[in-house]
CSV table of C-alpha atoms and ligand atoms in Angstrom, one decimal:
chain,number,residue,atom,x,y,z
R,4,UNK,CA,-0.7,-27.0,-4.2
R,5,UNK,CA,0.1,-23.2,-4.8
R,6,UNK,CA,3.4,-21.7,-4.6
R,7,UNK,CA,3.6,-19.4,-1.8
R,8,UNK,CA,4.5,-15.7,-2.9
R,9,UNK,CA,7.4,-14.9,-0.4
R,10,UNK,CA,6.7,-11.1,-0.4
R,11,UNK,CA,8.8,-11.1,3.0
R,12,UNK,CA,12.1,-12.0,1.0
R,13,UNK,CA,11.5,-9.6,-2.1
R,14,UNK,CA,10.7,-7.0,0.4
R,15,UNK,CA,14.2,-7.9,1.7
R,16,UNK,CA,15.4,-7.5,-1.6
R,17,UNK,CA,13.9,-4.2,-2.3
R,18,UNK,CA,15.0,-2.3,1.0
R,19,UNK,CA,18.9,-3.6,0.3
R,20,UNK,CA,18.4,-2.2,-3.3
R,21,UNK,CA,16.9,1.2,-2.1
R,22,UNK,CA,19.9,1.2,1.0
R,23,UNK,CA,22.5,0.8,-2.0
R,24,UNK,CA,21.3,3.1,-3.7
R,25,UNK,CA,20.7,5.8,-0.9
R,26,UNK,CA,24.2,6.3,0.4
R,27,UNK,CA,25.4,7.0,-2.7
R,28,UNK,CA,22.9,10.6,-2.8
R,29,UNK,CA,24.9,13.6,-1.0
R,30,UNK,CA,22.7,13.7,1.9
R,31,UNK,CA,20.2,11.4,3.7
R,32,UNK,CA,16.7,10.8,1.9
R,33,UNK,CA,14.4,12.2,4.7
R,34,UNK,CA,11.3,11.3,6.0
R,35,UNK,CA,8.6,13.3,7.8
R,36,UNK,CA,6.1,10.8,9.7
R,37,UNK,CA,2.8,12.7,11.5
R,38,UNK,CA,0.9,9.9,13.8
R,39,UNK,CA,-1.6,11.9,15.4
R,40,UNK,CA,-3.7,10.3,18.6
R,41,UNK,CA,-2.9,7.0,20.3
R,42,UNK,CA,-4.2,4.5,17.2
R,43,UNK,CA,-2.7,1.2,18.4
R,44,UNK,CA,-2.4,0.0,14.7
R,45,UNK,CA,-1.4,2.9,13.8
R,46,UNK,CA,1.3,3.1,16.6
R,47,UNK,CA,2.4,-0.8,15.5
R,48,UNK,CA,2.5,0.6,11.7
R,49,UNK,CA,4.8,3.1,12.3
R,50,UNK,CA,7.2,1.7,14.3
R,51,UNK,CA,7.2,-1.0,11.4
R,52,UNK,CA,7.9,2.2,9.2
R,53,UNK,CA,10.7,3.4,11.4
R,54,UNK,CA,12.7,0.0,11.6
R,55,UNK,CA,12.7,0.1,7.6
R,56,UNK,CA,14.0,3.5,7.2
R,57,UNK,CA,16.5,2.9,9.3
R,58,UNK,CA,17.7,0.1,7.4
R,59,UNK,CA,17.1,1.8,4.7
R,60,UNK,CA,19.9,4.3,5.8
R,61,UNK,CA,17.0,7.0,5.4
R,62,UNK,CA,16.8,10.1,8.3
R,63,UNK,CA,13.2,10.7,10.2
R,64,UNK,CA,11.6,13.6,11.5
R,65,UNK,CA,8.6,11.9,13.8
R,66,UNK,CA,5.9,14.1,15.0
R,67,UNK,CA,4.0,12.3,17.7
R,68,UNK,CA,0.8,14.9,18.3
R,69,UNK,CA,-2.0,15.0,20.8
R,70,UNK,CA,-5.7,13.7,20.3
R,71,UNK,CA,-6.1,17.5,21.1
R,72,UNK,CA,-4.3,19.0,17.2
R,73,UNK,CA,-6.4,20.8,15.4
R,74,UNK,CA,-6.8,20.9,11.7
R,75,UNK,CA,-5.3,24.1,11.2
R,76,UNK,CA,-2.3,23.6,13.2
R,77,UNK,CA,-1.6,19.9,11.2
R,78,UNK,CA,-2.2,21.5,8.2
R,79,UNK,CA,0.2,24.5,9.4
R,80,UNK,CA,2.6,21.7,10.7
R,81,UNK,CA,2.2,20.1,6.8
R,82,UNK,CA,3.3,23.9,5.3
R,83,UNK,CA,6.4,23.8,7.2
R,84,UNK,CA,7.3,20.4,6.3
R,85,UNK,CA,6.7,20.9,2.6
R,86,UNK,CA,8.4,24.1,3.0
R,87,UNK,CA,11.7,21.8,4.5
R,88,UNK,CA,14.4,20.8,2.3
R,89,UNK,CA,15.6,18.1,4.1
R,90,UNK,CA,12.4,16.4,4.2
R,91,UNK,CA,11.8,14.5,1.1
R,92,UNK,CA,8.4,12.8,1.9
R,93,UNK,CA,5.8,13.2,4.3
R,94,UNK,CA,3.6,10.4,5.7
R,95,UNK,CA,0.9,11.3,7.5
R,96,UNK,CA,-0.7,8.1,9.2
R,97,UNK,CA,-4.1,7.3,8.6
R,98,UNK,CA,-6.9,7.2,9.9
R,99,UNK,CA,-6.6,10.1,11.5
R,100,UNK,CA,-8.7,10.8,14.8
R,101,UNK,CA,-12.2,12.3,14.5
R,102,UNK,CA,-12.8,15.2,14.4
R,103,UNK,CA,-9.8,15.7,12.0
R,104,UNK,CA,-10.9,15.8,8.0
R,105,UNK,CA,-8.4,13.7,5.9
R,106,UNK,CA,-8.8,15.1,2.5
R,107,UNK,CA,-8.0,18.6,2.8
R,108,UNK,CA,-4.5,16.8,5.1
R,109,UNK,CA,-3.8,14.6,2.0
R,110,UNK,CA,-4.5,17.2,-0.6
R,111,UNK,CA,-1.8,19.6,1.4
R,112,UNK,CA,1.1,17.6,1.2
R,113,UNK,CA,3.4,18.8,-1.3
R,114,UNK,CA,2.4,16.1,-4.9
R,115,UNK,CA,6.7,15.9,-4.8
R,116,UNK,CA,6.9,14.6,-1.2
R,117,UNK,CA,3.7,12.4,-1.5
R,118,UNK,CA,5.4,9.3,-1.2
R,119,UNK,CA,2.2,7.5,-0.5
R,120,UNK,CA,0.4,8.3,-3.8
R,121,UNK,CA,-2.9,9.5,-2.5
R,122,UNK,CA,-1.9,13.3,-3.8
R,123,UNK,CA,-4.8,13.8,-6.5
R,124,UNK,CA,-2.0,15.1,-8.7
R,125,UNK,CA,-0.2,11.7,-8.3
R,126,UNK,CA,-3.5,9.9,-8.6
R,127,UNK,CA,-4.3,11.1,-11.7
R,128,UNK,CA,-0.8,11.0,-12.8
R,129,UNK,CA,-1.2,7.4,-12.1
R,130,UNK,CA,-4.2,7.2,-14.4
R,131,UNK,CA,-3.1,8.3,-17.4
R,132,UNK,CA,0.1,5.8,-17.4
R,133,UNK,CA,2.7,8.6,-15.9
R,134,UNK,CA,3.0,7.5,-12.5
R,135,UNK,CA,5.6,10.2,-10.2
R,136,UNK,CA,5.2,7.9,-7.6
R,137,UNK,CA,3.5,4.0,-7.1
R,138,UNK,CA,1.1,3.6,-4.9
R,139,UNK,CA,3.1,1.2,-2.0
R,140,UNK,CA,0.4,-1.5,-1.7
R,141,UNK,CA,-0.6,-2.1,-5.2
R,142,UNK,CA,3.1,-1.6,-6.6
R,143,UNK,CA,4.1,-4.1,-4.2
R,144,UNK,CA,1.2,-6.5,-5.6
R,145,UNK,CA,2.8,-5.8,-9.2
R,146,UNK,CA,6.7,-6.2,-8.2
R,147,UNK,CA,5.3,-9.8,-6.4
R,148,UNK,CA,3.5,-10.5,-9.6
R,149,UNK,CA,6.8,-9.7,-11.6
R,150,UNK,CA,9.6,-11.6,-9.5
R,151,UNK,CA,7.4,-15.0,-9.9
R,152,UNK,CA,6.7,-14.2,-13.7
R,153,UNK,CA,3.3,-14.4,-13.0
R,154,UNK,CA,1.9,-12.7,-16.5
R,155,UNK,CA,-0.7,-10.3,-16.5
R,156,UNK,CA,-1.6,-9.2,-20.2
R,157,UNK,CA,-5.0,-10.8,-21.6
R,158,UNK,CA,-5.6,-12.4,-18.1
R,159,UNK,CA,-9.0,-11.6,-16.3
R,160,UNK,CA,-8.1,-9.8,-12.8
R,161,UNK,CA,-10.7,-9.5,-10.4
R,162,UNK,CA,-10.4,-6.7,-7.7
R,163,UNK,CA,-12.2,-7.4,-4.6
R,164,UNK,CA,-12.2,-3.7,-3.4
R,165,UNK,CA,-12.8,-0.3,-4.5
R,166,UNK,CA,-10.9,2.1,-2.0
R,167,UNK,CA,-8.2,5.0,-3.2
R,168,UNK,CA,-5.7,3.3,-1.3
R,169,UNK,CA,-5.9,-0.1,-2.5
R,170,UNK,CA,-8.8,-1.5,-4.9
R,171,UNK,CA,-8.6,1.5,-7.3
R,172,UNK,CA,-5.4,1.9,-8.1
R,173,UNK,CA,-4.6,-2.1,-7.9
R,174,UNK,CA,-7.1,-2.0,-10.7
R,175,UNK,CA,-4.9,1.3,-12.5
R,176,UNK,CA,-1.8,-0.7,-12.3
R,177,UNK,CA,-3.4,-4.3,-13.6
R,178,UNK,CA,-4.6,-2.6,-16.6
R,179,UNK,CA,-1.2,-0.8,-17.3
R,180,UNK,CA,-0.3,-3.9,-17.9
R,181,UNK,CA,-2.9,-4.7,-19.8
R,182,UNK,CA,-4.9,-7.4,-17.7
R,183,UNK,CA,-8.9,-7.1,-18.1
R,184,UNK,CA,-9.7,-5.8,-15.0
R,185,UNK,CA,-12.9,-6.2,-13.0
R,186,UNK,CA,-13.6,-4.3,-9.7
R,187,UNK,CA,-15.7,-5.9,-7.6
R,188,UNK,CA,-17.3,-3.9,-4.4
R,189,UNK,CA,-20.1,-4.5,-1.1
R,190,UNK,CA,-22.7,-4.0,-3.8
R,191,UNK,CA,-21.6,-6.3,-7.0
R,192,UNK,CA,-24.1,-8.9,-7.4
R,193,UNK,CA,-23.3,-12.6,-8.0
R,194,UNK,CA,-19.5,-12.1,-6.6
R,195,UNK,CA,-18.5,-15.7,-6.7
R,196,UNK,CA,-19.8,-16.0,-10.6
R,197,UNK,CA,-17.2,-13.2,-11.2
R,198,UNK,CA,-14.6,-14.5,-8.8
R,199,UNK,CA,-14.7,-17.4,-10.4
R,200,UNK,CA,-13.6,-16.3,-14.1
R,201,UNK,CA,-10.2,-14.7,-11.9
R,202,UNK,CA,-7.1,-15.8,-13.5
R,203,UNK,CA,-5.5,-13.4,-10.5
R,204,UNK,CA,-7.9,-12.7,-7.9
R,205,UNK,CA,-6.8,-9.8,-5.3
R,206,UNK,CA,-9.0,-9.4,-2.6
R,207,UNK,CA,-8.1,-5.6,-0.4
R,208,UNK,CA,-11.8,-6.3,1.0
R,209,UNK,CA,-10.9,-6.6,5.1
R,210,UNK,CA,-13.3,-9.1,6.2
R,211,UNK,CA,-12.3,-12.7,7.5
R,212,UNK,CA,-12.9,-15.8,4.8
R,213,UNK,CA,-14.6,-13.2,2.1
R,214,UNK,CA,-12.9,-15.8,-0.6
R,215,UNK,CA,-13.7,-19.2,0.0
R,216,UNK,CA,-12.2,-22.3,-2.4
R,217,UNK,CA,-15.4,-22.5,-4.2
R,218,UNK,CA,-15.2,-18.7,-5.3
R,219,UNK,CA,-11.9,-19.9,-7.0
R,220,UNK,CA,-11.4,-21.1,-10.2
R,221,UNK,CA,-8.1,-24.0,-10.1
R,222,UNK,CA,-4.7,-22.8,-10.7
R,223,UNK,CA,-5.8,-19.2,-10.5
R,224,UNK,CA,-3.2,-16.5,-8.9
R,225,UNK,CA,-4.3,-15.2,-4.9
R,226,UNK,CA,-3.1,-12.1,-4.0
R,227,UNK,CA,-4.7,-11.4,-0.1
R,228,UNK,CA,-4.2,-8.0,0.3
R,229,UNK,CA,-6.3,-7.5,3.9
R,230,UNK,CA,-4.8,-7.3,7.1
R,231,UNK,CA,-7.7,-8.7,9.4
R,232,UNK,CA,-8.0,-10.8,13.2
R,233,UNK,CA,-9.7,-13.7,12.8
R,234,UNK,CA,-11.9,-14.8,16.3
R,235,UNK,CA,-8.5,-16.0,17.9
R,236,UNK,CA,-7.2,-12.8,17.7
R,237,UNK,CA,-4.4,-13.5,14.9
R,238,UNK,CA,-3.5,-11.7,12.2
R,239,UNK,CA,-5.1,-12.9,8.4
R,240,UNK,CA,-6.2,-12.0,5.2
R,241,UNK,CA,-9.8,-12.3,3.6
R,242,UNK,CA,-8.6,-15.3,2.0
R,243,UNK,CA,-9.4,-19.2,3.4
R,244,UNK,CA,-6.3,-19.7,2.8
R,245,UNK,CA,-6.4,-23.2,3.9
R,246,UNK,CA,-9.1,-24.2,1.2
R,247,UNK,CA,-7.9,-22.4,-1.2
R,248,UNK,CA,-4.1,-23.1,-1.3
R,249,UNK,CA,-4.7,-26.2,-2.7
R,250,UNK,CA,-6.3,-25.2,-5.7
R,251,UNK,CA,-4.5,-21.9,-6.3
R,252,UNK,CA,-1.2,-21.8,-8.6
R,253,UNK,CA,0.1,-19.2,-6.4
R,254,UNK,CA,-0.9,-17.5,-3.4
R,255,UNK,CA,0.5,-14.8,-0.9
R,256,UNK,CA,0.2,-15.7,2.9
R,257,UNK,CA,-0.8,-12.9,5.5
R,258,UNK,CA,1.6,-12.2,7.3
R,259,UNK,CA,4.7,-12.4,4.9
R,260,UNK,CA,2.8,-11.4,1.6
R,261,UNK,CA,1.6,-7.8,0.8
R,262,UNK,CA,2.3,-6.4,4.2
R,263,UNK,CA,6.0,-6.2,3.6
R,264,UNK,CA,6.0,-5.5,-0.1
R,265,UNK,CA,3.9,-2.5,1.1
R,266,UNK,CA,7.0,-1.3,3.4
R,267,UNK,CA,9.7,-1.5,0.8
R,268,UNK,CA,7.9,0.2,-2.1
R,269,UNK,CA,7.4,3.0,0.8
R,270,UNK,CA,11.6,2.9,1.0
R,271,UNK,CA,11.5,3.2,-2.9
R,272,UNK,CA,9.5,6.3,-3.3
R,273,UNK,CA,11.1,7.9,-1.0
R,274,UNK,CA,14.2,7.1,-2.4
R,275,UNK,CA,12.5,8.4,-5.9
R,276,UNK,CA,11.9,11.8,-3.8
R,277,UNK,CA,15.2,12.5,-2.4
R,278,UNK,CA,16.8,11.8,-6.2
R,279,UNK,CA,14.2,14.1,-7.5
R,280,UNK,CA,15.1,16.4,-5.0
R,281,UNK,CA,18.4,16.6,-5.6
R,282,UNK,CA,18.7,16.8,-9.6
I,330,NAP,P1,-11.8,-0.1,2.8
I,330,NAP,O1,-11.6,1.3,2.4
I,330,NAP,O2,-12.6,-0.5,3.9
I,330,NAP,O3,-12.4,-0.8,1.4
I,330,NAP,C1,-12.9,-2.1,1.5
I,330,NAP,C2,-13.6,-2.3,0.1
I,330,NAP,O4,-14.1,-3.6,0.2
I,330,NAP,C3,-14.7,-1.4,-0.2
I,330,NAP,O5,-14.6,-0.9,-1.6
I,330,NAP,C4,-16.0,-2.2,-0.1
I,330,NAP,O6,-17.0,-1.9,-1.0
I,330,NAP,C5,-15.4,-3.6,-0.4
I,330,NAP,N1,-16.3,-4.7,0.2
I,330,NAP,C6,-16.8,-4.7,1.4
I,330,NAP,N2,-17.5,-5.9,1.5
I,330,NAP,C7,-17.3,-6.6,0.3
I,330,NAP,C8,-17.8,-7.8,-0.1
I,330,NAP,N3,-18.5,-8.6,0.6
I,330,NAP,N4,-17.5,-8.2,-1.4
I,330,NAP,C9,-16.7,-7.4,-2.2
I,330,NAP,N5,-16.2,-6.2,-1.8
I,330,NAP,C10,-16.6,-5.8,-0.5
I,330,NAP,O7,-10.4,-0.9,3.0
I,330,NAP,P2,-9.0,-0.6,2.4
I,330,NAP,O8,-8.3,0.5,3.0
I,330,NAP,O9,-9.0,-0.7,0.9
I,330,NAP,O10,-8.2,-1.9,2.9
I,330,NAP,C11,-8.7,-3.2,2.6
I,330,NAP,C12,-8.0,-4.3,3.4
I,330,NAP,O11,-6.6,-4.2,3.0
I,330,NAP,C13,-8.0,-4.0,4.9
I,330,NAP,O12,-8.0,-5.3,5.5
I,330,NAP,C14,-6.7,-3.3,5.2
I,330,NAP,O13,-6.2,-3.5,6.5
I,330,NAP,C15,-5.8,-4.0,4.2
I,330,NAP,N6,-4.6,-3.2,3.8
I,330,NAP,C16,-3.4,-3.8,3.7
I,330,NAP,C17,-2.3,-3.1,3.3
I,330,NAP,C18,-1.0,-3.9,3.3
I,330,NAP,O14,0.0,-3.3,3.4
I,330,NAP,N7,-1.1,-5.2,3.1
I,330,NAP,C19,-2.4,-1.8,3.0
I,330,NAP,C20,-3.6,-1.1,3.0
I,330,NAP,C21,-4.8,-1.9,3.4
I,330,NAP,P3,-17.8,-0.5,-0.9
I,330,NAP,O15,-16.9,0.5,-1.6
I,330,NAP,O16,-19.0,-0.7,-1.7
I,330,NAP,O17,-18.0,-0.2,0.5
């Protein structure tokens, strides 16, 4: 039977590390948070997001905006907050309503107050081994990987994913670390064959049961990265994570696994970008 990964405690960890650390800065990290629309997940996210700052001892400036904002006037909105020196890091919450384009939002934000690594300066930063900032869900997969000395060099990881918020740099940081890394995506042939050579398998895919026990090889490392409603209407991962418990070595449960690891490595960049700030 697999170890559960607690990512819930580490998190805990993490965000009284970063507190620690942020009163003893002349002034209060700061964080600009833009949730544009009436998103419910989005809604639930950032209040999530708000609850940890202030734990965190860090000071937010929330912008709640309309269905109604237009591109030019969140990009405007953007300017000013880059241009603010009391902001250390803006978060804009995706996805953002239609009609609004995200890319041109993403590429706005200031690369020193993109605390959520999607800045194509910080993504290519990331690339080439440099990292300003580490991209909250996959450094959260890492630091979970590294407080259960779960070692990564010369072991076959299989990424179930190939977003720029998840799959691709997951894959970035398990090769930093020099694991062999595979990326798997919706058009990879022959997925349990590959699945099944995983020493760590992380699956950022978003559909329910996606990894069943027979697509896992025993004693190999789950990471369940998804946040997905099964039929009941609660909260899971991609992972049967009944099945495939048993034959796992370790395993992270949704809730209580990446989700909160996620959160904290948040607190920690922007805690990186207030010390920056004020060198
Ligand atoms: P996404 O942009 O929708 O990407 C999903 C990826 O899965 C795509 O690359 C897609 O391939 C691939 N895929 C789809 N069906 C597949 C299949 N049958 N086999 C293998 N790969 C398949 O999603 P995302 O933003 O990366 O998020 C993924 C999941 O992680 C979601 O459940 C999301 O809620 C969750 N998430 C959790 C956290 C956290 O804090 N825990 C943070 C971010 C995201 P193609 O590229 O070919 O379409």
């Amino acid at each position: 039977m697999a170890t559960r990964i607690d990512g819930k405690a580490l998190a805990a960890k993490v965000k009284a590390e970063v507190a620690a650390e942020a009163v003893k800065l002349p002034r209060q990290p700061g964080l600009a948070v833009v949730l544009v629309g009436e998103n419910p997940a989005s809604q639930v996210y950032v209040r999530g997001k708000e609850a940890d700052w202030a734990e965190c001892g860090m000071r937010s400036f929330p912008y709640r905006l309309s269905t109604e904002t237009t591109q030019q006037e969140l990009l405007k909105l953007i300017d000013e907050l880059n241009a603010n020196p009391e902001v250390d890091g803006i978060l804009v919450q995706l996805p953002l309503p239609k009609p609004l384009d995200e890319e041109p939002v993403i590429n706005r934000i200031a690369a020193d107050k993109d605390v959520d690594c999607f800045h194509p300066y910080n993504v290519g930063k990331l690339t080439i081994g440099e990292p300003v900032f580490r991209p909250c869900t996959p450094a959260g997969v890492m630091e979970m990987l590294e407080e259960y000395h779960i070692p990564v060099a010369g072991k076959h990881c299989v990424v179930l994913g190939r977003s720029n918020i998840v799959g691709k740099p997951m894959a970035s940081l398990l090769l930093q670390q020099s694991g062999t890394v595979t990326i798997c995506h919706s058009k990879t042939e022959n997925l349990a064959e590959i699945t099944r050579q995983a020493d760590i398998l992380v699956s950022a895919v978003g559909k329910v049961n996606t990894v069943t026990a027979d697509m896992v090889k025993d004693g190999a490392v789950i990471i369940d990265v998804a946040m997905n409603r099964n039929a009941e209407g609660k909260l899971c991962g991609d992972v049967d994570f009944a099945n495939v418990e048993p034959k796992a070595s370790y395993i992270t449960p949704v809730p209580g696994g990446c989700g909160p690891m996620t959160r904290a490595v948040l607190m920690r960049n922007i805690l990186t970008a207030a010390e920056n700030h004020l060198k």
